[in-house]
């Protein structure tokens, strides 16, 4: 809520306060010297006329709410396109191809806020080859190794994952506190989808409802290479299965699960160990998850984005 304080002006006059269209007038509160005033509908003015004196105080509480605005286009084929706003802030969805959403989600909420605790579970995992740093990335719903990107880009979004703890572990100061925990791996911009083992032992991103829970549960362990700050991802359901990269790293290379490897093999230890890095993307405090017809979307205020791929109009199906 926003609080606005106005000091007295020393004479009789009318103070016109506009109740902005982006607030919910039924929840908005305005008071004069502690006495509540009737708030008009959003977009109208509240007029306060009195003999003002020093010390008079008007207080406004204007709650922010989710709303939609239709695109200004009379053509019928665009009638479903709407922008989504949180109070005065335009929200952008992290997506490049999909923009169809539904407002009748199963849980009754088509938009829900992202808890601040989610940021402490974010991570970027990397490996080094010579002078080149590579990162795990969600590449068209296949997990690959890509050259470490610049912050504020779509590639940085693709290189960020949230570790979802199976034991519902609460707030932590960083993902290193999750070492030893069973985790599921959620791509930053695909909420509700998980990294899972594909039929060819590669790693794919699938919807959580269609994902084999055993194939998407990993134990985050200290790196098998024994180096400080490194971690390994071990498939929980099968002994000796680790997420593994090829010894010769290159951009676009698929990550795979390798099982029953020789634990004393130095090449295996290096290929199955990753550097636990600070996340390349973070959720804005005003970020939300929006329910889509094919997938869910992360919504963030447009001003918080730089060069990420986003969309500000969605086809809203009610």
PDB file of C-alpha atoms in Angstrom:
ATOM      1  CA  UNK A   1       0.000   0.000   0.000  1.00  0.00           C
ATOM      2  CA  UNK A   2       1.072   3.601  -0.608  1.00  0.00           C
ATOM      3  CA  UNK A   3       0.780   6.169   2.169  1.00  0.00           C
ATOM      4  CA  UNK A   4       0.522   9.876   1.242  1.00  0.00           C
ATOM      5  CA  UNK A   5       0.639  12.637   3.853  1.00  0.00           C
ATOM      6  CA  UNK A   6      -0.450  16.196   3.066  1.00  0.00           C
ATOM      7  CA  UNK A   7       0.101  19.058   5.514  1.00  0.00           C
ATOM      8  CA  UNK A   8      -2.445  21.875   6.057  1.00  0.00           C
ATOM      9  CA  UNK A   9      -2.473  24.943   3.764  1.00  0.00           C
ATOM     10  CA  UNK A  10      -3.896  27.553   6.193  1.00  0.00           C
ATOM     11  CA  UNK A  11      -7.141  28.579   4.378  1.00  0.00           C
ATOM     12  CA  UNK A  12     -10.484  27.265   3.103  1.00  0.00           C
ATOM     13  CA  UNK A  13     -10.122  25.453  -0.158  1.00  0.00           C
ATOM     14  CA  UNK A  14     -11.036  22.246  -1.939  1.00  0.00           C
ATOM     15  CA  UNK A  15      -8.511  19.476  -2.231  1.00  0.00           C
ATOM     16  CA  UNK A  16      -9.202  17.174  -5.184  1.00  0.00           C
ATOM     17  CA  UNK A  17      -7.573  13.767  -4.878  1.00  0.00           C
ATOM     18  CA  UNK A  18      -7.781  11.437  -7.867  1.00  0.00           C
ATOM     19  CA  UNK A  19      -8.333   7.794  -7.030  1.00  0.00           C
ATOM     20  CA  UNK A  20      -6.167   6.140  -9.689  1.00  0.00           C
ATOM     21  CA  UNK A  21      -7.620   3.530 -12.010  1.00  0.00           C
ATOM     22  CA  UNK A  22      -4.988   1.017 -10.940  1.00  0.00           C
ATOM     23  CA  UNK A  23      -6.217   0.710  -7.354  1.00  0.00           C
ATOM     24  CA  UNK A  24      -9.202  -1.167  -5.954  1.00  0.00           C
ATOM     25  CA  UNK A  25     -11.492   1.593  -4.664  1.00  0.00           C
ATOM     26  CA  UNK A  26     -13.389  -0.834  -2.430  1.00  0.00           C
ATOM     27  CA  UNK A  27     -10.174  -1.570  -0.539  1.00  0.00           C
ATOM     28  CA  UNK A  28      -8.679   1.934  -0.774  1.00  0.00           C
ATOM     29  CA  UNK A  29      -8.790   4.061   2.358  1.00  0.00           C
ATOM     30  CA  UNK A  30      -8.724   7.845   2.755  1.00  0.00           C
ATOM     31  CA  UNK A  31      -8.909   9.635   6.075  1.00  0.00           C
ATOM     32  CA  UNK A  32      -8.834  13.241   7.251  1.00  0.00           C
ATOM     33  CA  UNK A  33      -7.257  13.682  10.643  1.00  0.00           C
ATOM     34  CA  UNK A  34      -7.980  10.049  11.400  1.00  0.00           C
ATOM     35  CA  UNK A  35     -11.632  10.174  10.247  1.00  0.00           C
ATOM     36  CA  UNK A  36     -12.470   7.852   7.324  1.00  0.00           C
ATOM     37  CA  UNK A  37     -13.893   9.375   4.136  1.00  0.00           C
ATOM     38  CA  UNK A  38     -16.021   7.699   1.496  1.00  0.00           C
ATOM     39  CA  UNK A  39     -13.845   6.701  -1.454  1.00  0.00           C
ATOM     40  CA  UNK A  40     -15.331   7.125  -4.972  1.00  0.00           C
ATOM     41  CA  UNK A  41     -14.867   4.618  -7.777  1.00  0.00           C
ATOM     42  CA  UNK A  42     -11.393   4.308  -9.260  1.00  0.00           C
ATOM     43  CA  UNK A  43     -10.650   6.974 -11.867  1.00  0.00           C
ATOM     44  CA  UNK A  44     -12.726   9.644 -10.083  1.00  0.00           C
ATOM     45  CA  UNK A  45     -11.810  12.497  -7.771  1.00  0.00           C
ATOM     46  CA  UNK A  46     -12.417  12.691  -4.057  1.00  0.00           C
ATOM     47  CA  UNK A  47     -13.102  16.341  -3.158  1.00  0.00           C
ATOM     48  CA  UNK A  48     -12.350  17.509   0.372  1.00  0.00           C
ATOM     49  CA  UNK A  49     -13.494  21.071   1.160  1.00  0.00           C
ATOM     50  CA  UNK A  50     -12.730  22.625   4.485  1.00  0.00           C
ATOM     51  CA  UNK A  51     -10.995  25.447   6.293  1.00  0.00           C
ATOM     52  CA  UNK A  52      -7.533  23.993   6.374  1.00  0.00           C
ATOM     53  CA  UNK A  53      -5.280  24.656   9.324  1.00  0.00           C
ATOM     54  CA  UNK A  54      -1.753  23.715  10.262  1.00  0.00           C
ATOM     55  CA  UNK A  55      -1.479  20.093  11.283  1.00  0.00           C
ATOM     56  CA  UNK A  56      -4.379  18.810   9.155  1.00  0.00           C
ATOM     57  CA  UNK A  57      -3.455  15.509   7.625  1.00  0.00           C
ATOM     58  CA  UNK A  58      -4.925  13.464   4.800  1.00  0.00           C
ATOM     59  CA  UNK A  59      -3.853   9.830   4.575  1.00  0.00           C
ATOM     60  CA  UNK A  60      -4.397   7.621   1.511  1.00  0.00           C
ATOM     61  CA  UNK A  61      -3.898   3.870   1.335  1.00  0.00           C
ATOM     62  CA  UNK A  62      -4.016   2.623  -2.248  1.00  0.00           C
ATOM     63  CA  UNK A  63      -3.696  -1.166  -2.568  1.00  0.00           C
ATOM     64  CA  UNK A  64      -2.195  -2.630  -5.729  1.00  0.00           C
ATOM     65  CA  UNK A  65      -4.177  -5.264  -7.605  1.00  0.00           C
ATOM     66  CA  UNK A  66      -3.892  -7.390 -10.744  1.00  0.00           C
ATOM     67  CA  UNK A  67      -5.918  -6.123 -13.695  1.00  0.00           C
ATOM     68  CA  UNK A  68      -6.038  -6.532 -17.462  1.00  0.00           C
ATOM     69  CA  UNK A  69      -6.351  -4.042 -20.307  1.00  0.00           C
ATOM     70  CA  UNK A  70      -7.452  -5.065 -23.788  1.00  0.00           C
ATOM     71  CA  UNK A  71      -5.287  -4.122 -26.744  1.00  0.00           C
ATOM     72  CA  UNK A  72      -6.542  -1.035 -28.592  1.00  0.00           C
ATOM     73  CA  UNK A  73      -7.384  -2.855 -31.803  1.00  0.00           C
ATOM     74  CA  UNK A  74     -10.932  -3.273 -33.146  1.00  0.00           C
ATOM     75  CA  UNK A  75     -10.151  -6.291 -35.313  1.00  0.00           C
ATOM     76  CA  UNK A  76     -12.009  -9.385 -33.971  1.00  0.00           C
ATOM     77  CA  UNK A  77      -8.986 -11.653 -34.270  1.00  0.00           C
ATOM     78  CA  UNK A  78      -7.220  -9.568 -31.612  1.00  0.00           C
ATOM     79  CA  UNK A  79     -10.171  -9.253 -29.225  1.00  0.00           C
ATOM     80  CA  UNK A  80      -8.664 -11.696 -26.715  1.00  0.00           C
ATOM     81  CA  UNK A  81      -5.289  -9.920 -26.465  1.00  0.00           C
ATOM     82  CA  UNK A  82      -4.829  -8.230 -23.122  1.00  0.00           C
ATOM     83  CA  UNK A  83      -2.000  -6.663 -21.158  1.00  0.00           C
ATOM     84  CA  UNK A  84      -1.624  -7.609 -17.493  1.00  0.00           C
ATOM     85  CA  UNK A  85      -0.807  -4.963 -14.907  1.00  0.00           C
ATOM     86  CA  UNK A  86      -0.091  -4.918 -11.200  1.00  0.00           C
ATOM     87  CA  UNK A  87      -1.295  -1.551 -10.020  1.00  0.00           C
ATOM     88  CA  UNK A  88       0.451   0.969 -12.337  1.00  0.00           C
ATOM     89  CA  UNK A  89       3.144  -1.526 -13.389  1.00  0.00           C
ATOM     90  CA  UNK A  90       2.988  -3.295 -16.747  1.00  0.00           C
ATOM     91  CA  UNK A  91       3.929  -6.955 -16.369  1.00  0.00           C
ATOM     92  CA  UNK A  92       5.922  -8.788 -19.033  1.00  0.00           C
ATOM     93  CA  UNK A  93       5.872 -12.550 -19.452  1.00  0.00           C
ATOM     94  CA  UNK A  94       9.168 -14.349 -20.044  1.00  0.00           C
ATOM     95  CA  UNK A  95       8.307 -16.100 -23.286  1.00  0.00           C
ATOM     96  CA  UNK A  96       9.185 -15.992 -26.971  1.00  0.00           C
ATOM     97  CA  UNK A  97       6.527 -18.166 -28.608  1.00  0.00           C
ATOM     98  CA  UNK A  98       3.627 -18.942 -26.278  1.00  0.00           C
ATOM     99  CA  UNK A  99       1.095 -16.354 -25.134  1.00  0.00           C
ATOM    100  CA  UNK A 100      -2.148 -18.215 -24.511  1.00  0.00           C
ATOM    101  CA  UNK A 101      -3.423 -18.184 -20.928  1.00  0.00           C
ATOM    102  CA  UNK A 102      -6.557 -19.178 -19.083  1.00  0.00           C
ATOM    103  CA  UNK A 103      -8.256 -17.426 -16.166  1.00  0.00           C
ATOM    104  CA  UNK A 104      -9.949 -20.568 -14.839  1.00  0.00           C
ATOM    105  CA  UNK A 105      -6.975 -22.421 -13.372  1.00  0.00           C
ATOM    106  CA  UNK A 106      -7.676 -25.610 -11.400  1.00  0.00           C
ATOM    107  CA  UNK A 107      -6.890 -23.967  -8.063  1.00  0.00           C
ATOM    108  CA  UNK A 108      -8.991 -20.917  -8.897  1.00  0.00           C
ATOM    109  CA  UNK A 109      -5.951 -18.658  -9.182  1.00  0.00           C
ATOM    110  CA  UNK A 110      -4.719 -17.762 -12.617  1.00  0.00           C
ATOM    111  CA  UNK A 111      -2.011 -15.481 -11.173  1.00  0.00           C
ATOM    112  CA  UNK A 112      -0.145 -16.030  -7.921  1.00  0.00           C
ATOM    113  CA  UNK A 113       2.769 -14.143  -6.371  1.00  0.00           C
ATOM    114  CA  UNK A 114       6.234 -15.703  -6.140  1.00  0.00           C
ATOM    115  CA  UNK A 115       7.480 -16.019  -2.547  1.00  0.00           C
ATOM    116  CA  UNK A 116      10.705 -14.183  -1.707  1.00  0.00           C
ATOM    117  CA  UNK A 117      12.116 -17.519  -0.436  1.00  0.00           C
ATOM    118  CA  UNK A 118      12.264 -18.724  -4.056  1.00  0.00           C
ATOM    119  CA  UNK A 119      15.252 -16.452  -4.692  1.00  0.00           C
ATOM    120  CA  UNK A 120      17.354 -18.266  -2.090  1.00  0.00           C
ATOM    121  CA  UNK A 121      16.816 -21.540  -3.996  1.00  0.00           C
ATOM    122  CA  UNK A 122      18.063 -20.194  -7.340  1.00  0.00           C
ATOM    123  CA  UNK A 123      21.329 -21.429  -8.810  1.00  0.00           C
ATOM    124  CA  UNK A 124      23.486 -21.438 -11.920  1.00  0.00           C
ATOM    125  CA  UNK A 125      25.695 -24.502 -12.434  1.00  0.00           C
ATOM    126  CA  UNK A 126      28.887 -24.236 -14.462  1.00  0.00           C
ATOM    127  CA  UNK A 127      31.951 -26.120 -15.660  1.00  0.00           C
ATOM    128  CA  UNK A 128      35.267 -24.786 -16.892  1.00  0.00           C
ATOM    129  CA  UNK A 129      37.131 -25.851 -20.044  1.00  0.00           C
ATOM    130  CA  UNK A 130      40.380 -23.960 -20.481  1.00  0.00           C
ATOM    131  CA  UNK A 131      39.508 -20.274 -20.433  1.00  0.00           C
ATOM    132  CA  UNK A 132      35.836 -20.847 -21.304  1.00  0.00           C
ATOM    133  CA  UNK A 133      33.099 -21.165 -18.683  1.00  0.00           C
ATOM    134  CA  UNK A 134      30.023 -23.218 -19.617  1.00  0.00           C
ATOM    135  CA  UNK A 135      26.659 -23.277 -17.814  1.00  0.00           C
ATOM    136  CA  UNK A 136      23.730 -25.668 -17.674  1.00  0.00           C
ATOM    137  CA  UNK A 137      20.940 -24.189 -19.801  1.00  0.00           C
ATOM    138  CA  UNK A 138      17.364 -24.926 -20.770  1.00  0.00           C
ATOM    139  CA  UNK A 139      17.668 -25.025 -24.554  1.00  0.00           C
ATOM    140  CA  UNK A 140      14.203 -25.620 -26.081  1.00  0.00           C
ATOM    141  CA  UNK A 141      13.348 -27.863 -23.124  1.00  0.00           C
ATOM    142  CA  UNK A 142      16.555 -29.882 -23.441  1.00  0.00           C
ATOM    143  CA  UNK A 143      19.345 -29.377 -20.907  1.00  0.00           C
ATOM    144  CA  UNK A 144      22.613 -28.484 -22.612  1.00  0.00           C
ATOM    145  CA  UNK A 145      25.922 -26.817 -21.831  1.00  0.00           C
ATOM    146  CA  UNK A 146      26.257 -23.294 -23.213  1.00  0.00           C
ATOM    147  CA  UNK A 147      28.936 -20.617 -23.035  1.00  0.00           C
ATOM    148  CA  UNK A 148      28.361 -18.504 -19.925  1.00  0.00           C
ATOM    149  CA  UNK A 149      26.170 -15.547 -21.028  1.00  0.00           C
ATOM    150  CA  UNK A 150      26.002 -11.911 -19.997  1.00  0.00           C
ATOM    151  CA  UNK A 151      23.532 -10.966 -17.235  1.00  0.00           C
ATOM    152  CA  UNK A 152      20.181  -9.500 -18.251  1.00  0.00           C
ATOM    153  CA  UNK A 153      19.870 -11.674 -21.365  1.00  0.00           C
ATOM    154  CA  UNK A 154      17.543 -14.499 -22.303  1.00  0.00           C
ATOM    155  CA  UNK A 155      20.535 -16.850 -22.173  1.00  0.00           C
ATOM    156  CA  UNK A 156      21.051 -15.830 -18.523  1.00  0.00           C
ATOM    157  CA  UNK A 157      17.406 -16.679 -17.822  1.00  0.00           C
ATOM    158  CA  UNK A 158      17.910 -20.085 -19.478  1.00  0.00           C
ATOM    159  CA  UNK A 159      20.956 -20.703 -17.265  1.00  0.00           C
ATOM    160  CA  UNK A 160      19.050 -20.180 -14.001  1.00  0.00           C
ATOM    161  CA  UNK A 161      17.209 -22.939 -12.136  1.00  0.00           C
ATOM    162  CA  UNK A 162      15.272 -23.211  -8.896  1.00  0.00           C
ATOM    163  CA  UNK A 163      16.039 -26.120  -6.588  1.00  0.00           C
ATOM    164  CA  UNK A 164      12.699 -27.339  -5.239  1.00  0.00           C
ATOM    165  CA  UNK A 165      13.296 -29.289  -2.058  1.00  0.00           C
ATOM    166  CA  UNK A 166      11.294 -32.453  -1.519  1.00  0.00           C
ATOM    167  CA  UNK A 167      11.170 -31.802   2.233  1.00  0.00           C
ATOM    168  CA  UNK A 168       9.644 -28.335   1.729  1.00  0.00           C
ATOM    169  CA  UNK A 169      12.733 -26.719   3.215  1.00  0.00           C
ATOM    170  CA  UNK A 170      12.011 -23.088   3.942  1.00  0.00           C
ATOM    171  CA  UNK A 171      14.145 -20.012   3.593  1.00  0.00           C
ATOM    172  CA  UNK A 172      17.864 -20.558   3.252  1.00  0.00           C
ATOM    173  CA  UNK A 173      20.610 -18.016   2.738  1.00  0.00           C
ATOM    174  CA  UNK A 174      21.800 -19.746  -0.422  1.00  0.00           C
ATOM    175  CA  UNK A 175      21.620 -22.996  -2.396  1.00  0.00           C
ATOM    176  CA  UNK A 176      24.804 -24.312  -0.757  1.00  0.00           C
ATOM    177  CA  UNK A 177      22.631 -25.000   2.314  1.00  0.00           C
ATOM    178  CA  UNK A 178      20.674 -27.492   0.200  1.00  0.00           C
ATOM    179  CA  UNK A 179      23.677 -29.801  -0.276  1.00  0.00           C
ATOM    180  CA  UNK A 180      22.573 -33.214   0.957  1.00  0.00           C
ATOM    181  CA  UNK A 181      18.897 -32.534   0.132  1.00  0.00           C
ATOM    182  CA  UNK A 182      16.731 -34.265  -2.451  1.00  0.00           C
ATOM    183  CA  UNK A 183      15.732 -31.614  -4.997  1.00  0.00           C
ATOM    184  CA  UNK A 184      13.716 -31.188  -8.144  1.00  0.00           C
ATOM    185  CA  UNK A 185      15.100 -28.767 -10.709  1.00  0.00           C
ATOM    186  CA  UNK A 186      12.729 -26.142 -12.124  1.00  0.00           C
ATOM    187  CA  UNK A 187      13.824 -23.856 -14.994  1.00  0.00           C
ATOM    188  CA  UNK A 188      13.560 -20.201 -13.966  1.00  0.00           C
ATOM    189  CA  UNK A 189      11.105 -19.216 -16.704  1.00  0.00           C
ATOM    190  CA  UNK A 190       9.096 -22.485 -16.798  1.00  0.00           C
ATOM    191  CA  UNK A 191       7.375 -22.578 -13.380  1.00  0.00           C
ATOM    192  CA  UNK A 192       5.808 -25.944 -12.658  1.00  0.00           C
ATOM    193  CA  UNK A 193       8.017 -27.808 -15.124  1.00  0.00           C
ATOM    194  CA  UNK A 194      10.919 -30.037 -14.064  1.00  0.00           C
ATOM    195  CA  UNK A 195      14.199 -31.376 -15.383  1.00  0.00           C
ATOM    196  CA  UNK A 196      13.844 -35.128 -15.817  1.00  0.00           C
ATOM    197  CA  UNK A 197      15.597 -38.100 -17.384  1.00  0.00           C
ATOM    198  CA  UNK A 198      14.568 -38.717 -21.003  1.00  0.00           C
ATOM    199  CA  UNK A 199      14.505 -42.130 -22.669  1.00  0.00           C
ATOM    200  CA  UNK A 200      17.997 -41.664 -24.142  1.00  0.00           C
ATOM    201  CA  UNK A 201      19.414 -40.695 -20.708  1.00  0.00           C
ATOM    202  CA  UNK A 202      19.556 -37.027 -21.717  1.00  0.00           C
ATOM    203  CA  UNK A 203      17.825 -34.407 -19.558  1.00  0.00           C
ATOM    204  CA  UNK A 204      14.589 -32.819 -20.713  1.00  0.00           C
ATOM    205  CA  UNK A 205      12.128 -30.272 -19.285  1.00  0.00           C
ATOM    206  CA  UNK A 206       8.605 -31.617 -18.838  1.00  0.00           C
ATOM    207  CA  UNK A 207       5.417 -30.656 -17.036  1.00  0.00           C
ATOM    208  CA  UNK A 208       5.372 -31.828 -13.434  1.00  0.00           C
ATOM    209  CA  UNK A 209       2.042 -33.632 -13.930  1.00  0.00           C
ATOM    210  CA  UNK A 210       3.505 -35.819 -16.698  1.00  0.00           C
ATOM    211  CA  UNK A 211       6.942 -36.232 -15.127  1.00  0.00           C
ATOM    212  CA  UNK A 212       8.074 -39.501 -13.627  1.00  0.00           C
ATOM    213  CA  UNK A 213       8.731 -38.382 -10.059  1.00  0.00           C
ATOM    214  CA  UNK A 214      11.630 -40.812  -9.622  1.00  0.00           C
ATOM    215  CA  UNK A 215      13.242 -39.595 -12.844  1.00  0.00           C
ATOM    216  CA  UNK A 216      13.079 -35.973 -11.672  1.00  0.00           C
ATOM    217  CA  UNK A 217      14.387 -36.385  -8.113  1.00  0.00           C
ATOM    218  CA  UNK A 218      18.086 -35.671  -7.583  1.00  0.00           C
ATOM    219  CA  UNK A 219      20.249 -35.473  -4.499  1.00  0.00           C
ATOM    220  CA  UNK A 220      22.489 -32.424  -4.456  1.00  0.00           C
ATOM    221  CA  UNK A 221      25.809 -33.689  -3.079  1.00  0.00           C
ATOM    222  CA  UNK A 222      29.301 -32.336  -2.633  1.00  0.00           C
ATOM    223  CA  UNK A 223      31.189 -32.563  -5.922  1.00  0.00           C
ATOM    224  CA  UNK A 224      32.711 -35.977  -6.588  1.00  0.00           C
ATOM    225  CA  UNK A 225      35.881 -34.175  -7.720  1.00  0.00           C
ATOM    226  CA  UNK A 226      36.415 -33.159  -4.093  1.00  0.00           C
ATOM    227  CA  UNK A 227      37.008 -29.498  -4.928  1.00  0.00           C
ATOM    228  CA  UNK A 228      35.642 -26.753  -2.635  1.00  0.00           C
ATOM    229  CA  UNK A 229      32.450 -25.164  -3.953  1.00  0.00           C
ATOM    230  CA  UNK A 230      31.652 -27.942  -6.432  1.00  0.00           C
ATOM    231  CA  UNK A 231      28.498 -30.063  -6.407  1.00  0.00           C
ATOM    232  CA  UNK A 232      27.163 -33.125  -8.189  1.00  0.00           C
ATOM    233  CA  UNK A 233      23.603 -34.146  -9.035  1.00  0.00           C
ATOM    234  CA  UNK A 234      22.861 -37.778  -8.228  1.00  0.00           C
ATOM    235  CA  UNK A 235      19.675 -39.491  -9.405  1.00  0.00           C
ATOM    236  CA  UNK A 236      17.919 -40.488  -6.202  1.00  0.00           C
ATOM    237  CA  UNK A 237      16.099 -43.560  -7.503  1.00  0.00           C
ATOM    238  CA  UNK A 238      19.098 -45.448  -8.916  1.00  0.00           C
ATOM    239  CA  UNK A 239      22.502 -46.087  -7.414  1.00  0.00           C
ATOM    240  CA  UNK A 240      25.532 -44.498  -9.045  1.00  0.00           C
ATOM    241  CA  UNK A 241      23.718 -42.302 -11.586  1.00  0.00           C
ATOM    242  CA  UNK A 242      25.085 -38.770 -11.948  1.00  0.00           C
ATOM    243  CA  UNK A 243      24.362 -35.848 -14.252  1.00  0.00           C
ATOM    244  CA  UNK A 244      27.345 -35.903 -16.554  1.00  0.00           C
ATOM    245  CA  UNK A 245      28.865 -33.805 -19.338  1.00  0.00           C
ATOM    246  CA  UNK A 246      31.254 -34.982 -22.002  1.00  0.00           C
ATOM    247  CA  UNK A 247      34.928 -34.572 -21.123  1.00  0.00           C
ATOM    248  CA  UNK A 248      35.325 -32.255 -24.129  1.00  0.00           C
ATOM    249  CA  UNK A 249      32.907 -29.410 -23.482  1.00  0.00           C
ATOM    250  CA  UNK A 250      31.270 -27.523 -26.342  1.00  0.00           C
ATOM    251  CA  UNK A 251      28.242 -25.285 -26.717  1.00  0.00           C
ATOM    252  CA  UNK A 252      24.987 -27.138 -27.348  1.00  0.00           C
ATOM    253  CA  UNK A 253      26.213 -30.417 -25.887  1.00  0.00           C
ATOM    254  CA  UNK A 254      23.463 -32.364 -24.129  1.00  0.00           C
ATOM    255  CA  UNK A 255      23.715 -33.254 -20.458  1.00  0.00           C
ATOM    256  CA  UNK A 256      23.124 -36.935 -19.708  1.00  0.00           C
ATOM    257  CA  UNK A 257      22.813 -39.329 -16.814  1.00  0.00           C
ATOM    258  CA  UNK A 258      25.662 -41.794 -16.531  1.00  0.00           C
ATOM    259  CA  UNK A 259      25.295 -44.778 -14.235  1.00  0.00           C
ATOM    260  CA  UNK A 260      27.682 -47.270 -12.629  1.00  0.00           C
ATOM    261  CA  UNK A 261      30.742 -45.275 -13.625  1.00  0.00           C
ATOM    262  CA  UNK A 262      34.123 -45.934 -12.107  1.00  0.00           C
ATOM    263  CA  UNK A 263      34.185 -43.572  -9.135  1.00  0.00           C
ATOM    264  CA  UNK A 264      37.973 -43.497  -9.239  1.00  0.00           C
ATOM    265  CA  UNK A 265      38.033 -42.214 -12.832  1.00  0.00           C
ATOM    266  CA  UNK A 266      39.318 -38.619 -12.713  1.00  0.00           C
ATOM    267  CA  UNK A 267      37.645 -37.756 -16.019  1.00  0.00           C
ATOM    268  CA  UNK A 268      34.318 -38.958 -14.666  1.00  0.00           C
ATOM    269  CA  UNK A 269      34.794 -36.966 -11.456  1.00  0.00           C
ATOM    270  CA  UNK A 270      35.468 -33.794 -13.454  1.00  0.00           C
ATOM    271  CA  UNK A 271      32.558 -34.333 -15.864  1.00  0.00           C
ATOM    272  CA  UNK A 272      30.089 -35.038 -13.023  1.00  0.00           C
ATOM    273  CA  UNK A 273      31.083 -32.017 -10.909  1.00  0.00           C
ATOM    274  CA  UNK A 274      29.746 -28.492 -11.345  1.00  0.00           C
ATOM    275  CA  UNK A 275      30.581 -25.139  -9.834  1.00  0.00           C
ATOM    276  CA  UNK A 276      27.757 -23.795  -7.666  1.00  0.00           C
ATOM    277  CA  UNK A 277      27.472 -20.195  -8.888  1.00  0.00           C
ATOM    278  CA  UNK A 278      25.288 -17.278  -7.923  1.00  0.00           C
ATOM    279  CA  UNK A 279      22.094 -17.290  -9.973  1.00  0.00           C
ATOM    280  CA  UNK A 280      22.204 -15.278 -13.204  1.00  0.00           C
ATOM    281  CA  UNK A 281      18.547 -14.178 -12.894  1.00  0.00           C
ATOM    282  CA  UNK A 282      16.362 -13.344  -9.898  1.00  0.00           C
ATOM    283  CA  UNK A 283      12.654 -12.922  -9.276  1.00  0.00           C
ATOM    284  CA  UNK A 284      11.619  -9.297  -8.852  1.00  0.00           C
ATOM    285  CA  UNK A 285       9.652  -8.657  -5.611  1.00  0.00           C
ATOM    286  CA  UNK A 286       6.658  -7.994  -7.892  1.00  0.00           C
ATOM    287  CA  UNK A 287       7.005 -11.229  -9.886  1.00  0.00           C
ATOM    288  CA  UNK A 288       4.082 -13.612 -10.416  1.00  0.00           C
ATOM    289  CA  UNK A 289       3.309 -17.008 -11.915  1.00  0.00           C
ATOM    290  CA  UNK A 290       0.546 -16.969 -14.533  1.00  0.00           C
ATOM    291  CA  UNK A 291      -1.360 -20.102 -15.576  1.00  0.00           C
ATOM    292  CA  UNK A 292      -1.099 -20.851 -19.305  1.00  0.00           C
ATOM    293  CA  UNK A 293      -2.986 -23.313 -21.452  1.00  0.00           C
ATOM    294  CA  UNK A 294       0.203 -25.173 -22.428  1.00  0.00           C
ATOM    295  CA  UNK A 295       2.683 -23.890 -19.808  1.00  0.00           C
ATOM    296  CA  UNK A 296       2.940 -21.360 -17.004  1.00  0.00           C
ATOM    297  CA  UNK A 297       4.744 -18.034 -17.253  1.00  0.00           C
ATOM    298  CA  UNK A 298       6.843 -15.841 -14.995  1.00  0.00           C
ATOM    299  CA  UNK A 299       5.524 -12.274 -15.022  1.00  0.00           C
ATOM    300  CA  UNK A 300       7.824  -9.437 -13.964  1.00  0.00           C
ATOM    301  CA  UNK A 301       7.504  -5.641 -14.146  1.00  0.00           C
ATOM    302  CA  UNK A 302       8.663  -4.498 -17.556  1.00  0.00           C
ATOM    303  CA  UNK A 303      11.050  -1.959 -16.018  1.00  0.00           C
ATOM    304  CA  UNK A 304      13.012  -4.787 -14.332  1.00  0.00           C
ATOM    305  CA  UNK A 305      13.955  -6.445 -17.643  1.00  0.00           C
ATOM    306  CA  UNK A 306      16.904  -5.606 -19.887  1.00  0.00           C
ATOM    307  CA  UNK A 307      17.476  -7.792 -22.961  1.00  0.00           C
ATOM    308  CA  UNK A 308      15.370 -10.802 -21.970  1.00  0.00           C
ATOM    309  CA  UNK A 309      12.790 -12.157 -24.403  1.00  0.00           C
ATOM    310  CA  UNK A 310       9.309 -11.190 -23.224  1.00  0.00           C
ATOM    311  CA  UNK A 311       5.729 -10.555 -24.270  1.00  0.00           C
ATOM    312  CA  UNK A 312       3.332  -7.940 -22.886  1.00  0.00           C
ATOM    313  CA  UNK A 313       0.094  -9.098 -24.571  1.00  0.00           C
ATOM    314  CA  UNK A 314      -1.501 -12.489 -23.957  1.00  0.00           C
ATOM    315  CA  UNK A 315      -4.468 -14.241 -25.469  1.00  0.00           C
ATOM    316  CA  UNK A 316      -6.748 -14.520 -22.430  1.00  0.00           C
ATOM    317  CA  UNK A 317      -9.180 -17.432 -22.467  1.00  0.00           C
ATOM    318  CA  UNK A 318     -11.853 -17.229 -19.755  1.00  0.00           C
TER     319      UNK A 318
END
